[in-house]
Amino acid sequence: MTALVELTLILIPYIVTEQTVLNNKSQLKLAFKKALSKTLIIIIITLILTIITGIGFLLLIIPGIYLSTLFSFLWQSICLRNCKLNAFTYSKNLVKGRWWKVFYHFFLISFFGIILSFFIFMISGIISFALPQILTWNYWVSFIFIILPLTYFLLALTVNYFITVITIYFLNLDYRKNGLPLRV
C-alpha cells in the first residue's frame, strides 16, 4: 500500500508540470486522482521494461543502454498521453531519429543527479557528525529528528526537480513532433 502511494506521489509532478507549461490551473486533488489511476499500468509497464532491458543488459550491456534510452519516456507517455501498452511505441517514436541526443541529455541529467545526491549525503554526514557535538544532544535524537528529515527533504526536492526536468524534455520532444495537445 505504501509503495502504491509513493508511486502515485512520484507521478503527480508529471501531471502538474504539463498543466503548468500549458498555463492551466493545476489542482493537486485532480492530479492525485489521475496519477492514482495510472499506477497499475505503470507497474505492469515497468515490469515489462525491466525484463526487456534486463535481457538487453545481459547481452553485453550496449543493447540494454539502447533499449533504456529508447523507452525512457514510458511513464510520461502513460501519465500525460494516456498510453497503456502503446507507451513503448510512443516513447520509441519520440526518440526515433534523436537517440544520441536523448542519450546524451539523460546522461547529463543522471550525472548531475548523482553529483547532487552525493553532496546531499556528504552534507548530511558532516551535519550528523558536527550537530550533536555543537548542540551537545544525544546523537540519535539529532539524527532522527533533524538529520534524517533534512536529508529526505533535500532528496525529495532533488527527485522532483529531475522529474520536472525530464518531463519538460519529454514535452519539448512531444510538442515538436505531435503539436500541442488539445485543450479539454
mmCIF file of C-alpha atoms in Angstrom:
data_model
loop_
_atom_site.group_PDB
_atom_site.id
_atom_site.type_symbol
_atom_site.label_atom_id
_atom_site.label_comp_id
_atom_site.label_asym_id
_atom_site.label_seq_id
_atom_site.Cartn_x
_atom_site.Cartn_y
_atom_site.Cartn_z
ATOM 1 C CA MET A 1 0.000 0.000 0.000
ATOM 2 C CA THR A 2 2.819 2.397 0.884
ATOM 3 C CA ALA A 3 4.562 1.655 -2.422
ATOM 4 C CA LEU A 4 1.340 2.452 -4.287
ATOM 5 C CA VAL A 5 1.039 5.825 -2.554
ATOM 6 C CA GLU A 6 4.726 6.585 -3.151
ATOM 7 C CA LEU A 7 4.410 5.712 -6.844
ATOM 8 C CA THR A 8 1.344 7.928 -7.107
ATOM 9 C CA LEU A 9 3.249 10.798 -5.477
ATOM 10 C CA ILE A 10 6.080 10.328 -7.984
ATOM 11 C CA LEU A 11 3.619 10.605 -10.890
ATOM 12 C CA ILE A 12 1.992 13.847 -9.714
ATOM 13 C CA PRO A 13 4.880 16.125 -10.847
ATOM 14 C CA TYR A 14 4.489 14.811 -14.416
ATOM 15 C CA ILE A 15 0.886 15.976 -14.486
ATOM 16 C CA VAL A 16 1.450 19.264 -12.641
ATOM 17 C CA THR A 17 4.427 20.116 -14.865
ATOM 18 C CA GLU A 18 2.432 19.793 -18.069
ATOM 19 C CA GLN A 19 -0.501 21.711 -16.613
ATOM 20 C CA THR A 20 1.903 24.495 -15.642
ATOM 21 C CA VAL A 21 3.563 24.527 -19.086
ATOM 22 C CA LEU A 22 0.125 24.774 -20.704
ATOM 23 C CA ASN A 23 -0.749 27.576 -18.278
ATOM 24 C CA ASN A 24 -3.674 25.598 -16.852
ATOM 25 C CA LYS A 25 -4.544 25.834 -13.205
ATOM 26 C CA SER A 26 -3.335 22.568 -11.806
ATOM 27 C CA GLN A 27 -5.329 21.117 -8.976
ATOM 28 C CA LEU A 28 -3.445 18.723 -6.789
ATOM 29 C CA LYS A 29 -6.550 16.691 -5.973
ATOM 30 C CA LEU A 30 -7.229 16.043 -9.673
ATOM 31 C CA ALA A 31 -3.543 15.345 -10.320
ATOM 32 C CA PHE A 32 -3.536 12.829 -7.460
ATOM 33 C CA LYS A 33 -6.634 11.068 -8.842
ATOM 34 C CA LYS A 34 -5.166 10.959 -12.346
ATOM 35 C CA ALA A 35 -1.822 9.672 -11.035
ATOM 36 C CA LEU A 36 -3.546 7.048 -8.885
ATOM 37 C CA SER A 37 -5.488 5.799 -11.904
ATOM 38 C CA LYS A 38 -2.185 5.279 -13.778
ATOM 39 C CA THR A 39 -0.270 3.348 -11.105
ATOM 40 C CA LEU A 40 -1.375 -0.165 -12.074
ATOM 41 C CA ILE A 41 -0.429 0.241 -15.739
ATOM 42 C CA ILE A 42 2.857 1.894 -14.679
ATOM 43 C CA ILE A 43 3.672 -1.153 -12.541
ATOM 44 C CA ILE A 44 2.876 -3.537 -15.406
ATOM 45 C CA ILE A 45 4.840 -1.499 -17.965
ATOM 46 C CA THR A 46 7.793 -1.172 -15.580
ATOM 47 C CA LEU A 47 7.880 -4.947 -15.078
ATOM 48 C CA ILE A 48 7.871 -5.486 -18.848
ATOM 49 C CA LEU A 49 10.581 -2.839 -19.293
ATOM 50 C CA THR A 50 12.690 -4.444 -16.567
ATOM 51 C CA ILE A 51 12.542 -7.790 -18.362
ATOM 52 C CA ILE A 52 13.302 -6.258 -21.777
ATOM 53 C CA THR A 53 16.208 -4.090 -20.597
ATOM 54 C CA GLY A 54 17.465 -6.840 -18.292
ATOM 55 C CA ILE A 55 17.820 -9.142 -21.294
ATOM 56 C CA GLY A 56 19.458 -6.261 -23.177
ATOM 57 C CA PHE A 57 21.991 -5.705 -20.392
ATOM 58 C CA LEU A 58 22.762 -9.422 -20.305
ATOM 59 C CA LEU A 59 23.640 -9.162 -23.996
ATOM 60 C CA LEU A 60 26.838 -7.164 -23.454
ATOM 61 C CA ILE A 61 25.328 -4.000 -21.873
ATOM 62 C CA ILE A 62 25.041 -1.966 -25.118
ATOM 63 C CA PRO A 63 21.603 -3.374 -26.082
ATOM 64 C CA GLY A 64 20.400 -2.573 -22.553
ATOM 65 C CA ILE A 65 21.584 1.026 -22.843
ATOM 66 C CA TYR A 66 19.976 1.293 -26.271
ATOM 67 C CA LEU A 67 16.627 -0.057 -25.026
ATOM 68 C CA SER A 68 16.700 2.036 -21.844
ATOM 69 C CA THR A 69 17.140 5.196 -23.910
ATOM 70 C CA LEU A 70 14.555 4.119 -26.470
ATOM 71 C CA PHE A 71 11.936 3.581 -23.758
ATOM 72 C CA SER A 72 12.955 6.433 -21.467
ATOM 73 C CA PHE A 73 9.609 8.237 -21.746
ATOM 74 C CA LEU A 74 7.257 5.404 -20.807
ATOM 75 C CA TRP A 75 5.923 6.951 -17.601
ATOM 76 C CA GLN A 76 5.292 10.331 -19.249
ATOM 77 C CA SER A 77 3.559 8.596 -22.174
ATOM 78 C CA ILE A 78 1.237 6.811 -19.768
ATOM 79 C CA CYS A 79 0.600 9.758 -17.438
ATOM 80 C CA LEU A 80 0.308 12.544 -19.961
ATOM 81 C CA ARG A 81 -0.805 10.852 -23.187
ATOM 82 C CA ASN A 82 -2.973 8.064 -21.760
ATOM 83 C CA CYS A 83 -0.931 5.408 -23.480
ATOM 84 C CA LYS A 84 -1.153 1.994 -21.924
ATOM 85 C CA LEU A 85 0.777 -0.759 -23.654
ATOM 86 C CA ASN A 86 1.224 1.710 -26.539
ATOM 87 C CA ALA A 87 3.664 3.605 -24.302
ATOM 88 C CA PHE A 88 6.531 1.572 -25.751
ATOM 89 C CA THR A 89 5.640 2.694 -29.279
ATOM 90 C CA TYR A 90 5.013 6.288 -28.183
ATOM 91 C CA SER A 91 8.377 6.561 -26.423
ATOM 92 C CA LYS A 92 10.175 4.843 -29.295
ATOM 93 C CA ASN A 93 8.630 7.281 -31.801
ATOM 94 C CA LEU A 94 9.726 10.283 -29.734
ATOM 95 C CA VAL A 95 13.308 9.012 -29.503
ATOM 96 C CA LYS A 96 13.461 7.817 -33.127
ATOM 97 C CA GLY A 97 15.980 9.885 -35.066
ATOM 98 C CA ARG A 98 17.224 11.526 -31.868
ATOM 99 C CA TRP A 99 18.634 8.546 -29.958
ATOM 100 C CA TRP A 100 22.113 10.017 -29.423
ATOM 101 C CA LYS A 101 20.714 13.385 -28.363
ATOM 102 C CA VAL A 102 18.295 11.780 -25.870
ATOM 103 C CA PHE A 103 21.057 9.504 -24.565
ATOM 104 C CA TYR A 104 23.367 12.491 -24.113
ATOM 105 C CA HIS A 105 20.739 14.537 -22.267
ATOM 106 C CA PHE A 106 19.801 11.645 -19.985
ATOM 107 C CA PHE A 107 23.481 11.004 -19.317
ATOM 108 C CA LEU A 108 23.986 14.650 -18.295
ATOM 109 C CA ILE A 109 20.829 14.706 -16.177
ATOM 110 C CA SER A 110 21.824 11.445 -14.462
ATOM 111 C CA PHE A 111 25.392 12.585 -13.894
ATOM 112 C CA PHE A 112 24.212 15.862 -12.379
ATOM 113 C CA GLY A 113 21.714 13.935 -10.214
ATOM 114 C CA ILE A 114 24.426 11.612 -8.907
ATOM 115 C CA ILE A 115 26.710 14.543 -8.081
ATOM 116 C CA LEU A 116 23.896 16.426 -6.339
ATOM 117 C CA SER A 117 22.874 13.337 -4.337
ATOM 118 C CA PHE A 118 26.500 12.778 -3.354
ATOM 119 C CA PHE A 119 26.718 16.326 -1.999
ATOM 120 C CA ILE A 120 23.447 15.929 -0.120
ATOM 121 C CA PHE A 121 24.720 12.766 1.560
ATOM 122 C CA MET A 122 28.107 14.372 2.213
ATOM 123 C CA ILE A 123 26.486 17.415 3.844
ATOM 124 C CA SER A 124 24.200 15.097 5.799
ATOM 125 C CA GLY A 125 27.238 13.174 7.022
ATOM 126 C CA ILE A 126 29.037 16.343 8.090
ATOM 127 C CA ILE A 127 25.932 17.584 9.887
ATOM 128 C CA SER A 128 25.392 14.210 11.562
ATOM 129 C CA PHE A 129 28.940 14.362 12.903
ATOM 130 C CA ALA A 130 29.005 18.027 13.919
ATOM 131 C CA LEU A 131 25.452 18.759 15.085
ATOM 132 C CA PRO A 132 25.387 16.523 18.186
ATOM 133 C CA GLN A 133 28.719 17.945 19.282
ATOM 134 C CA ILE A 134 27.665 21.561 18.740
ATOM 135 C CA LEU A 135 24.289 21.192 20.421
ATOM 136 C CA THR A 136 25.503 18.596 22.959
ATOM 137 C CA TRP A 137 22.474 16.470 22.162
ATOM 138 C CA ASN A 138 22.286 12.773 22.023
ATOM 139 C CA TYR A 139 23.440 11.610 18.585
ATOM 140 C CA TRP A 140 20.304 9.561 17.888
ATOM 141 C CA VAL A 141 17.954 12.373 18.870
ATOM 142 C CA SER A 142 19.618 14.779 16.439
ATOM 143 C CA PHE A 143 19.864 12.075 13.767
ATOM 144 C CA ILE A 144 16.203 11.047 13.951
ATOM 145 C CA PHE A 145 14.656 14.486 14.387
ATOM 146 C CA ILE A 146 16.959 16.751 12.366
ATOM 147 C CA ILE A 147 19.418 14.981 10.081
ATOM 148 C CA LEU A 148 17.202 12.241 8.651
ATOM 149 C CA PRO A 149 14.218 14.531 7.862
ATOM 150 C CA LEU A 150 16.552 17.148 6.368
ATOM 151 C CA THR A 151 18.258 14.549 4.160
ATOM 152 C CA TYR A 152 14.959 13.098 2.949
ATOM 153 C CA PHE A 153 13.582 16.570 2.296
ATOM 154 C CA LEU A 154 16.612 17.540 0.196
ATOM 155 C CA LEU A 155 16.487 14.243 -1.710
ATOM 156 C CA ALA A 156 12.745 14.679 -2.338
ATOM 157 C CA LEU A 157 13.416 18.159 -3.739
ATOM 158 C CA THR A 158 16.173 16.729 -5.927
ATOM 159 C CA VAL A 159 13.978 13.906 -7.249
ATOM 160 C CA ASN A 160 11.114 16.291 -8.013
ATOM 161 C CA TYR A 161 13.495 18.673 -9.745
ATOM 162 C CA PHE A 162 14.774 15.907 -12.024
ATOM 163 C CA ILE A 163 11.254 14.585 -12.675
ATOM 164 C CA THR A 164 10.293 18.105 -13.744
ATOM 165 C CA VAL A 165 13.372 18.497 -15.975
ATOM 166 C CA ILE A 166 12.756 15.151 -17.690
ATOM 167 C CA THR A 167 9.048 15.912 -18.101
ATOM 168 C CA ILE A 168 9.825 19.261 -19.730
ATOM 169 C CA TYR A 169 12.256 17.458 -22.032
ATOM 170 C CA PHE A 170 9.506 14.945 -22.900
ATOM 171 C CA LEU A 171 7.032 17.771 -23.530
ATOM 172 C CA ASN A 172 9.528 19.570 -25.752
ATOM 173 C CA LEU A 173 10.076 16.477 -27.899
ATOM 174 C CA ASP A 174 6.382 15.630 -27.915
ATOM 175 C CA TYR A 175 5.147 19.113 -28.829
ATOM 176 C CA ARG A 176 7.729 19.401 -31.613
ATOM 177 C CA LYS A 177 6.736 16.054 -33.053
ATOM 178 C CA ASN A 178 2.983 15.957 -32.354
ATOM 179 C CA GLY A 179 1.989 19.561 -31.648
ATOM 180 C CA LEU A 180 0.315 20.906 -28.546
ATOM 181 C CA PRO A 181 -2.344 18.663 -27.010
ATOM 182 C CA LEU A 182 -5.970 19.627 -27.439
ATOM 183 C CA ARG A 183 -7.334 21.669 -24.550
ATOM 184 C CA VAL A 184 -10.021 19.883 -22.628
#
